[in-house]
Short mmCIF file of C-alpha atoms in Angstrom, two decimals:
data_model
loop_
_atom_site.label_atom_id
_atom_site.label_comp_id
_atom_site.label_asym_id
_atom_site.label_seq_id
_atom_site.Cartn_x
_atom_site.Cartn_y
_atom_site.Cartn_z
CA UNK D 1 -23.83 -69.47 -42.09
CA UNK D 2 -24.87 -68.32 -38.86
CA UNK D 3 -25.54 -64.66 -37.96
CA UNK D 4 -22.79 -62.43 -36.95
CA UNK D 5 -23.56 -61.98 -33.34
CA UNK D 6 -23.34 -58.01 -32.13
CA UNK D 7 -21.42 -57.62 -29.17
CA UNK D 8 -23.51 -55.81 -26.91
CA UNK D 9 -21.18 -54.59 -24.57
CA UNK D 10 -22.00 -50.75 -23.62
CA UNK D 11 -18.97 -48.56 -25.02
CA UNK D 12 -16.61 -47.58 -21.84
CA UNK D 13 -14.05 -45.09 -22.48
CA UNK D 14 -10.77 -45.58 -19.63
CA UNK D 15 -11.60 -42.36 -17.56
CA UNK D 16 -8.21 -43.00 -15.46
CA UNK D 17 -6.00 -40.01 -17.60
CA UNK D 18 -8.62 -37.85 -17.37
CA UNK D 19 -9.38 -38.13 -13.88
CA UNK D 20 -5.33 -37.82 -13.07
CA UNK D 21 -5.16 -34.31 -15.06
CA UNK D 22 -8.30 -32.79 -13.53
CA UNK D 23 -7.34 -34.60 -9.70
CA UNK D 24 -3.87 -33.06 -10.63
CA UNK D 25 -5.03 -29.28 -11.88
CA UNK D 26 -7.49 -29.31 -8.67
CA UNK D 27 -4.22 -30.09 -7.22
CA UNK D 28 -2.54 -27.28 -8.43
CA UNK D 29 -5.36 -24.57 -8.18
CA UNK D 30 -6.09 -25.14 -4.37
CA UNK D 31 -2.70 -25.02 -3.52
CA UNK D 32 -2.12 -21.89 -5.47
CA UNK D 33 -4.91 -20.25 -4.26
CA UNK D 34 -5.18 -17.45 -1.73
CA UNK D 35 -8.28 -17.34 0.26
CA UNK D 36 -8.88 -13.56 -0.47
CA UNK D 37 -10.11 -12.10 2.39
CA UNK D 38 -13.43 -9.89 2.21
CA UNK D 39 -13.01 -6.21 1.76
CA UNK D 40 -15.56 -3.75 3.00
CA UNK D 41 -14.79 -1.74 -0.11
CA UNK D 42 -14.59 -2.45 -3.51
CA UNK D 43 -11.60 -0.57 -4.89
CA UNK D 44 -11.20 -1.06 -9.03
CA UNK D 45 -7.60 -0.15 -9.72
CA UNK D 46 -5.78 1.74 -12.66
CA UNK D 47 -3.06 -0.33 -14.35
CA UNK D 48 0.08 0.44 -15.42
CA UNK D 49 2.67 -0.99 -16.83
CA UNK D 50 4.99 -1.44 -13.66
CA UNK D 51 6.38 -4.69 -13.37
CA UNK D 52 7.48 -4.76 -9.63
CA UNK D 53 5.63 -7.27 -7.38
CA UNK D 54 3.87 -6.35 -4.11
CA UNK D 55 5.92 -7.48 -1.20
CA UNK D 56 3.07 -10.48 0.70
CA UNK D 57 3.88 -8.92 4.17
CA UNK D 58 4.26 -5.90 6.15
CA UNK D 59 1.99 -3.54 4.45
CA UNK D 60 0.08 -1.11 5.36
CA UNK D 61 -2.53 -0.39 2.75
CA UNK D 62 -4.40 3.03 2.73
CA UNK D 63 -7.46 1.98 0.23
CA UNK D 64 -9.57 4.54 -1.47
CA UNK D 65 -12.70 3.72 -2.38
CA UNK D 66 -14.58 5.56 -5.21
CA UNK D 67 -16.82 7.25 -3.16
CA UNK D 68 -13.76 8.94 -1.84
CA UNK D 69 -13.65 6.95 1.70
CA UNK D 70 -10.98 6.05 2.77
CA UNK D 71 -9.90 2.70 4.65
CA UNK D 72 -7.15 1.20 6.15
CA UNK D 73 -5.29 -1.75 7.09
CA UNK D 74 -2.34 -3.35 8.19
CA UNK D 75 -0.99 -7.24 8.12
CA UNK D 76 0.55 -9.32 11.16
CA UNK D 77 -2.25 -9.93 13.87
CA UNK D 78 0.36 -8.98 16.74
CA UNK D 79 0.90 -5.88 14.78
CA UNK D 80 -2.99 -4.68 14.57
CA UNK D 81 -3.00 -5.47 18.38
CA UNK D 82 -0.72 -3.49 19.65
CA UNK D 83 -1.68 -0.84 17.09
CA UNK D 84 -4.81 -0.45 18.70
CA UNK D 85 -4.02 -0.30 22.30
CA UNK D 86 -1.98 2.18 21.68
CA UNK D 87 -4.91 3.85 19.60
CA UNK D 88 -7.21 3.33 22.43
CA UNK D 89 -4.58 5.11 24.63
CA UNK D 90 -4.22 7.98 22.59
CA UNK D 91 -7.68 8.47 21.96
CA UNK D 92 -8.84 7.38 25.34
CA UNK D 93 -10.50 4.46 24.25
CA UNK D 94 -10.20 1.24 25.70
CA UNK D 95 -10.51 -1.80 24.02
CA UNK D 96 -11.14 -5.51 26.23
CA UNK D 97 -8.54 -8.10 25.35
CA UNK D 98 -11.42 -9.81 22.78
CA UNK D 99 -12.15 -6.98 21.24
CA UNK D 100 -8.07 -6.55 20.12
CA UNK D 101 -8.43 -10.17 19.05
CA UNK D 102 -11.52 -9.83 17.14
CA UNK D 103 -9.55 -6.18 15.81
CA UNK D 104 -6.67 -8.57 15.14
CA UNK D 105 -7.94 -10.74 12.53
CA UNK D 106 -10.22 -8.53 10.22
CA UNK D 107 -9.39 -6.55 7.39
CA UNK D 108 -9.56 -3.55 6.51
CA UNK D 109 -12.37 -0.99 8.45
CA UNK D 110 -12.94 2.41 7.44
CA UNK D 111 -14.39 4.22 10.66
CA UNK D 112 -13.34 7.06 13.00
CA UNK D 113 -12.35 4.83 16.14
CA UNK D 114 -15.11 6.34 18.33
CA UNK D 115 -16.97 3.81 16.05
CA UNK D 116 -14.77 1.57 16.41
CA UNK D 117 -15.75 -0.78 19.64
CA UNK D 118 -19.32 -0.93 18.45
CA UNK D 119 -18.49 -1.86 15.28
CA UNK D 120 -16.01 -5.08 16.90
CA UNK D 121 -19.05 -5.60 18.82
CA UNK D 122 -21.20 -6.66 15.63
CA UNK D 123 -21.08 -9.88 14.51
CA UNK D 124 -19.25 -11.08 11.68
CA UNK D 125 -22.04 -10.88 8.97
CA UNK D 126 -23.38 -7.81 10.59
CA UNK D 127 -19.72 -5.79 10.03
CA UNK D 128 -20.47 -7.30 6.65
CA UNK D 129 -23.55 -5.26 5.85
CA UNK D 130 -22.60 -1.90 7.85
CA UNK D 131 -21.62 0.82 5.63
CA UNK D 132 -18.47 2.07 7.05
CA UNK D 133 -17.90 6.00 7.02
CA UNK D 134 -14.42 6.26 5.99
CA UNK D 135 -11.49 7.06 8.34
CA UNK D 136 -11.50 10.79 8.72
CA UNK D 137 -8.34 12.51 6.87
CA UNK D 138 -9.42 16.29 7.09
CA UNK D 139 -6.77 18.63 8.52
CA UNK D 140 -8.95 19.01 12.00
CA UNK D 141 -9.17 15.56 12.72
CA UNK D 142 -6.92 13.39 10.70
CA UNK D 143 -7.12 9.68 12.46
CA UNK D 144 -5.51 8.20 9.66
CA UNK D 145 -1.96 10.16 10.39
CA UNK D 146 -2.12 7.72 14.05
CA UNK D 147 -3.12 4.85 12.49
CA UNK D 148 -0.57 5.03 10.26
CA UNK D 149 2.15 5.75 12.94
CA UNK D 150 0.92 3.60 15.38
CA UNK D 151 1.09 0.92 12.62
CA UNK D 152 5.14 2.17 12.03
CA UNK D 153 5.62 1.57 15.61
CA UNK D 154 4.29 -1.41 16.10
CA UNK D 155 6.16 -2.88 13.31
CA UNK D 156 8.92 -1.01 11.80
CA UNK D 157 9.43 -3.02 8.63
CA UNK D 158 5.65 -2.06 7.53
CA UNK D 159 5.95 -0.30 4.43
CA UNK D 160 2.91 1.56 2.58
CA UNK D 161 0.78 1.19 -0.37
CA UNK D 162 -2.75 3.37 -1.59
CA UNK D 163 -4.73 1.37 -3.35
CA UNK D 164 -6.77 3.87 -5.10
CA UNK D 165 -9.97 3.59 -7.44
CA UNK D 166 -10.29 4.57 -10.64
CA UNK D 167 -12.34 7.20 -9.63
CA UNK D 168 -11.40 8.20 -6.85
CA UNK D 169 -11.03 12.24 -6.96
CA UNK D 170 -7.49 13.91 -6.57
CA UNK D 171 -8.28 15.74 -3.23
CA UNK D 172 -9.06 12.86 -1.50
CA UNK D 173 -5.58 11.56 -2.75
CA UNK D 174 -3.72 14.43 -2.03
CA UNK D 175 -5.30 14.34 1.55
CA UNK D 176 -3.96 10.70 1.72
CA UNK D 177 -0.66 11.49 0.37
CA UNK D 178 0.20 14.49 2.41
CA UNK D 179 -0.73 12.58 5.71
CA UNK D 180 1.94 10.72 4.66
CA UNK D 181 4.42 12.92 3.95
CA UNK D 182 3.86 14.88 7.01
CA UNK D 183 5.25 11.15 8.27
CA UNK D 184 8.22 11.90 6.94
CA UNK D 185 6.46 8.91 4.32
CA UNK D 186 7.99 9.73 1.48
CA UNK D 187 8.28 6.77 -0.56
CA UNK D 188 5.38 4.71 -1.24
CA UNK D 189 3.92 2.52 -3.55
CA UNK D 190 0.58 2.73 -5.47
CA UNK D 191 -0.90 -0.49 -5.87
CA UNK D 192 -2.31 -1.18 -9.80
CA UNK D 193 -3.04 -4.01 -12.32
CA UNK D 194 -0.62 -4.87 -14.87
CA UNK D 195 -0.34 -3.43 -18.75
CA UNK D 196 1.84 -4.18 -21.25
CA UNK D 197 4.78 -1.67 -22.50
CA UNK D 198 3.54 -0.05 -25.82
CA UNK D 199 5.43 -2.02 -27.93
CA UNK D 200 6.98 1.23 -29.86
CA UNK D 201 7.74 2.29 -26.63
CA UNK D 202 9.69 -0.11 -25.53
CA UNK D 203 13.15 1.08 -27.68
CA UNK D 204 12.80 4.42 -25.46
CA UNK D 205 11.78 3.16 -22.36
CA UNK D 206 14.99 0.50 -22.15
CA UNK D 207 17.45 3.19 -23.29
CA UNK D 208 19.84 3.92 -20.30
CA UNK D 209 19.00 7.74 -18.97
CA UNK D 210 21.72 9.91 -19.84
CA UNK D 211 22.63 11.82 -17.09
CA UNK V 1 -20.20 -47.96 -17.61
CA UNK V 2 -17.60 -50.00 -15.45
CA UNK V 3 -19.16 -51.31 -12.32
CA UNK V 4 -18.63 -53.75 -9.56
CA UNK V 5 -20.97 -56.17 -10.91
CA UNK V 6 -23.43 -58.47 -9.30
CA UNK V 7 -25.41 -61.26 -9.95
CA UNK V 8 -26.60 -60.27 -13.24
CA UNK V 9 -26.24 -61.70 -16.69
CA UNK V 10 -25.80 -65.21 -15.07
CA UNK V 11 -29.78 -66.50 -15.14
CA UNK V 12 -29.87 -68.43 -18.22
CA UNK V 13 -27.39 -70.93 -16.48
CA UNK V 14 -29.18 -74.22 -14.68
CA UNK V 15 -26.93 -76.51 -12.36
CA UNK V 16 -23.36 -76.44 -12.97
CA UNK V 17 -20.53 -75.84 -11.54
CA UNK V 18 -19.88 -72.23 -9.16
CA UNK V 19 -17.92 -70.98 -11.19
CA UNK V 20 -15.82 -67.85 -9.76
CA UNK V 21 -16.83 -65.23 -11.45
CA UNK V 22 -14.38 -63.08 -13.84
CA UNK V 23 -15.53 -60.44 -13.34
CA UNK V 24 -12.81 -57.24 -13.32
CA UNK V 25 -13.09 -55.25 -10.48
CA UNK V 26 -13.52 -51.76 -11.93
CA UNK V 27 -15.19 -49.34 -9.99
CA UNK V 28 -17.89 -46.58 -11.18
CA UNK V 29 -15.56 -43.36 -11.29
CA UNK V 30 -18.41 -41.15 -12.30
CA UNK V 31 -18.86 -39.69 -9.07
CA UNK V 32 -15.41 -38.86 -8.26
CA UNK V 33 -15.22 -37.21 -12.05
CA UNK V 34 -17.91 -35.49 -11.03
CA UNK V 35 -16.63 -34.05 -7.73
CA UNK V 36 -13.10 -33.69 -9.21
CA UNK V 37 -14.42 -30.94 -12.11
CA UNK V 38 -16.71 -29.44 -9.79
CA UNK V 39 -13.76 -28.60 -7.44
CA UNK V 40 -11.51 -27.89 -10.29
CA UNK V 41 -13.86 -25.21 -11.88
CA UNK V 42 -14.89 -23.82 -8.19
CA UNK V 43 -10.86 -22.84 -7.87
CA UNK V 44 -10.40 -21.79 -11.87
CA UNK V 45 -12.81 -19.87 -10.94
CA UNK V 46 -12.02 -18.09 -7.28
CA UNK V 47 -8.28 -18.17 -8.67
CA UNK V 48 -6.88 -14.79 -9.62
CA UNK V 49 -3.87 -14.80 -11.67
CA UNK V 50 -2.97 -11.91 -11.99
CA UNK V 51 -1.42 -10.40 -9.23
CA UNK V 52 -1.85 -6.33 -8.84
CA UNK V 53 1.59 -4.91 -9.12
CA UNK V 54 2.93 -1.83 -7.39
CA UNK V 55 4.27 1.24 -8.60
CA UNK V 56 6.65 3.00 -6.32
CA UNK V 57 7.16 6.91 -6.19
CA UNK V 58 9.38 8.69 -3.80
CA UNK V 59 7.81 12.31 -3.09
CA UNK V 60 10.37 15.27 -2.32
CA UNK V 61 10.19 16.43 1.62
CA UNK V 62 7.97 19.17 2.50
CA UNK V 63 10.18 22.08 2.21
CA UNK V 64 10.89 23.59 5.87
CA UNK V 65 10.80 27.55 6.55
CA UNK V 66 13.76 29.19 5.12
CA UNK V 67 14.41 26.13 2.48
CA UNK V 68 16.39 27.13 -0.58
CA UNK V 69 14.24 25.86 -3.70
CA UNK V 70 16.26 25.43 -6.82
CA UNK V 71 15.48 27.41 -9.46
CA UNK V 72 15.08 25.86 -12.56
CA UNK V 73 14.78 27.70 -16.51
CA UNK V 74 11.36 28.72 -17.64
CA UNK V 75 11.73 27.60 -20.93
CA UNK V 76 12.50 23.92 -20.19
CA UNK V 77 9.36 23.26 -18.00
CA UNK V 78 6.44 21.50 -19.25
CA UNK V 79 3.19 21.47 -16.82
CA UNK V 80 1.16 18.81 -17.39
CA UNK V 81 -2.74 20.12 -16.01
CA UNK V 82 -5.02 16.83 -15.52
CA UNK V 83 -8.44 18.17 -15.66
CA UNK V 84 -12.04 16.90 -15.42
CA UNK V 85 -13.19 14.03 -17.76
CA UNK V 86 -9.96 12.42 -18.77
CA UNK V 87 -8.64 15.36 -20.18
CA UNK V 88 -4.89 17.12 -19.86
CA UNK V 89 -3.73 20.33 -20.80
CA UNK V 90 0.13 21.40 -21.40
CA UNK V 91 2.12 24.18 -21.57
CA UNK V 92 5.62 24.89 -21.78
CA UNK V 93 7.31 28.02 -19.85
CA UNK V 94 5.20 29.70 -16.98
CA UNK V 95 4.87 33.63 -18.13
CA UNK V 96 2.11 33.67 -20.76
CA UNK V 97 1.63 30.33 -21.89
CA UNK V 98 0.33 28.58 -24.98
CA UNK V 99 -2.01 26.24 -23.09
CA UNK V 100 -3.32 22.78 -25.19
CA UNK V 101 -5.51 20.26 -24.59
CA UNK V 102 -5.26 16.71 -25.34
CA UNK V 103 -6.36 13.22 -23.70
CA UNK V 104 -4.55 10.12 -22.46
CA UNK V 105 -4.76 8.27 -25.60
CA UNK V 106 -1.62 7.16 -27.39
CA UNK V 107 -1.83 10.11 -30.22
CA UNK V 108 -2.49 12.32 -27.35
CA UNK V 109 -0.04 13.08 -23.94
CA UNK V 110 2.46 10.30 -25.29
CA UNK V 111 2.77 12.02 -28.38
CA UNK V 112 3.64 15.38 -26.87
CA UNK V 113 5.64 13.87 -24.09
CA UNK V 114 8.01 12.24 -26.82
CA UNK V 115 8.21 15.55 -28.87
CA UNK V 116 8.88 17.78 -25.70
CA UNK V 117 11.68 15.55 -24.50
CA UNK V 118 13.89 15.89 -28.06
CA UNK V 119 13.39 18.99 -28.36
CA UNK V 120 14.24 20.16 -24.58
CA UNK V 121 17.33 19.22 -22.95
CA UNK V 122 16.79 18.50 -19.28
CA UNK V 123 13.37 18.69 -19.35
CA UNK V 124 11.29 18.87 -16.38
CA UNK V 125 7.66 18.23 -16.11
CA UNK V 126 5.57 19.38 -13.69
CA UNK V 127 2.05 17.44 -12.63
CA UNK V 128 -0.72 19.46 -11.40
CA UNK V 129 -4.06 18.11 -10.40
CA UNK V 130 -7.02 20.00 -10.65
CA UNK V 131 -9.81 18.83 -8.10
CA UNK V 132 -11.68 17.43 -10.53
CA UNK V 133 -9.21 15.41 -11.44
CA UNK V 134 -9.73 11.40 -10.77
CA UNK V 135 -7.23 9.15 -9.25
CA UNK V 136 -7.00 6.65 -12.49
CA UNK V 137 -5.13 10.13 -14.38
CA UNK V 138 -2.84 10.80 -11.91
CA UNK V 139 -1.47 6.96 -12.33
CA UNK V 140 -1.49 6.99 -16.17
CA UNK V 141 0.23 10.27 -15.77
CA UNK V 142 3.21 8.83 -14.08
CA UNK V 143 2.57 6.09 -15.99
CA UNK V 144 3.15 8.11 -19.12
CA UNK V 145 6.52 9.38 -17.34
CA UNK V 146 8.05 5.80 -16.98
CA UNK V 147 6.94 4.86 -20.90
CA UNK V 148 8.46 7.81 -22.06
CA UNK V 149 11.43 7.44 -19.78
CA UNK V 150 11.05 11.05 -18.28
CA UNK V 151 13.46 11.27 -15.57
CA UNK V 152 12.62 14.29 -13.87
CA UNK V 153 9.25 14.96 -12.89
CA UNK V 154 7.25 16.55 -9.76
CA UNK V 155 3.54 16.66 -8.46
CA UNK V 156 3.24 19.49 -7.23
CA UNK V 157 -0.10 21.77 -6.00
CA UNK V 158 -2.50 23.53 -8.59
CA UNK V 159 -2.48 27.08 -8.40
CA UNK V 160 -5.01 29.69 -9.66
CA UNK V 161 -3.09 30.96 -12.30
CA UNK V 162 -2.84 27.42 -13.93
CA UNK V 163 -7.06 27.07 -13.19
CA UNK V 164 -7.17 30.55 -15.18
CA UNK V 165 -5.16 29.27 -18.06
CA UNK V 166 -7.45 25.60 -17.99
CA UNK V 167 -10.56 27.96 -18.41
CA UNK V 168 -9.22 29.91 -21.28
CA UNK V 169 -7.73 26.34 -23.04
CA UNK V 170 -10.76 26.10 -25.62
#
């Protein structure tokens, strides 16, 4: 009898269906992802249990930070250019042709605009670390009433959203909100994260209002 | 592991014939395994799914000088007083109240909410913020309006009379 000879072959597994599902989920991720942009404020949001989707363009959104500053911004980089020339005019500011292009394509900024041209001066990392003020919203000098008309006028479509944090305190709110209204804003949206119905809810909230 | 192989494995053999070697061409997929999972958790990771959602409200004009307001019964008004640390305090009518105070929770402002609106025909609830007051209550507050279906509803300012009643509202 001779000896049973042991294969010594090294155990391969066929990697090819694996390497299709993961080659086909990176697939799937990158194209579904969004690069987010970076904001200069961190704004933790209240849910609720609205179910209506934010529209992806012209929006102007007023964010609220939760130490109660207040920041702005505005989609459409031919938009946010003509925004602030018009700013500069009206504020008798004005801005070189690069620094509306560098204005054009950041995000949101939350400074008075006499701060404004240094802070487009800064490099890109450097408006990273700055700590930005907040645009002013008191009754003597409220910038964010012209920003947010400016922005109207520039593009018409643009509707608005406050993106409010958790903690942000009512008066800074109401601030925000009457700006708005004195806009002749009155409907808005508030931006917030998603929460389900309370299920024993649900019977009351899908019954038909009876007026 | 599957690999283009070489020379290997054929020493032992003196002379011969060349023979062509049967070798299957598979090729070493480990790195590109690699690579693919480290890109695949880089966007599971930077991926958010869930999208924030928006919650519209349409506020009432600023009335202008000389602006009729309508005037509404007493008895079917229920102010809603969002104080400091999460709390809420109610009241129904406006001349000598009955203030309460009660929280967000689902026993708490839902509850009351649900009970006001069967008993009270065309009830209308008014919102005032006190200062104190964070943004997070203001949203559950309207919040609270859509679960419980509340059709009418204002914000409207705080005024010192309501701050009086909060202060008495063990």
């Amino acid at each position: 009898m001779s000896k049973v000879k042991m294969h010594r072959t090294t155990p391969s597994i066929d990697m090819t269906p694996m390497v299709d599902l993961a080659f086909l989920l990176v697939t799937f991720f990158m194209l579904t992802a969004t690069a987010t942009p970076d904001e200069p404020v961190q704004v933790s949001i209240p849910s609720s249990v609205s179910q209506m989707p934010i529209p992806e363009r012209d929006m102007i959104i007023i964010s609220i930070g939760k130490d109660n500053k207040v920041f702005f911004t505005v989609d459409g980089q031919f938009t946010r250019a003509k925004m602030l020339k018009e700013m500069g005019q009206l504020y008798n500011i004005s801005f070189t042709p690069e620094e509306e292009s560098i204005f054009a394509v950041i995000t949101s900024f939350g400074l008075p605009i006499q701060n404004l041209k240094q802070y487009l001066s800064l490099g890109r990392e450097e408006r990273k670390e700055i700590a930005q003020p907040g645009i002013p919203v008191d009754s003597l000098n409220n910038q964010l009433k012209d920003w947010v008309l400016q922005a109207r006028l520039a593009n018409p479509k643009v509707r608005i959203a406050i993106k409010g944090d958790d903690d942000a305190t009512y008066p800074v709110v109401k601030k925000v909100i009457n700006t708005l209204l004195d806009r002749k804003v009155n409907r808005f949206n508030l931006i917030t994260g998603k929460e389900a119905m309370p299920d024993e809810m649900k019977a009351v909230a899908a019954k038909k209002p009876a007026i | 592991m599957a690999e283009i192989q070489g020379g290997g494995g054929e020493g032992g053999k003196k002379g011969g014939k060349v023979r062509s070697k049967k070798s299957s061409t598979r090729i070493d997929m480990t790195p590109m395994v690699d690579l693919a999972f480290l890109l695949l958790t880089f966007f599971i990771l930077t991926t958010t799914l869930s999208k924030p959602q928006t919650m519209e409200i349409t506020m009432p004009e600023k009335p202008k000088e000389g602006d009729k307001q309508p005037e509404v019964n007493e008895k079917k008004v229920l102010t809603l007083v969002l104080g400091a640390n999460d709390k809420v305090y109610w009241y129904v009518g406006i001349t000598e109240p009955e203030a309460k105070k009660t929280d967000f929770s689902k026993d708490g402002i839902r509850k009351v909410l649900v009970e006001k609106k069967s008993e009270i025909r065309d009830l209308i609830v008014l919102i005032k913020a006190m200062d104190e007051a964070k943004y997070k209550n203001m949203v559950d507050i309207l919040d609270e309006m859509t679960i419980s279906s509340i059709q009418r509803y204002a914000i409207v300012d705080i005024t010192p009379a309501d701050k009086e009643i909060v202060r008495q509202t063990p």
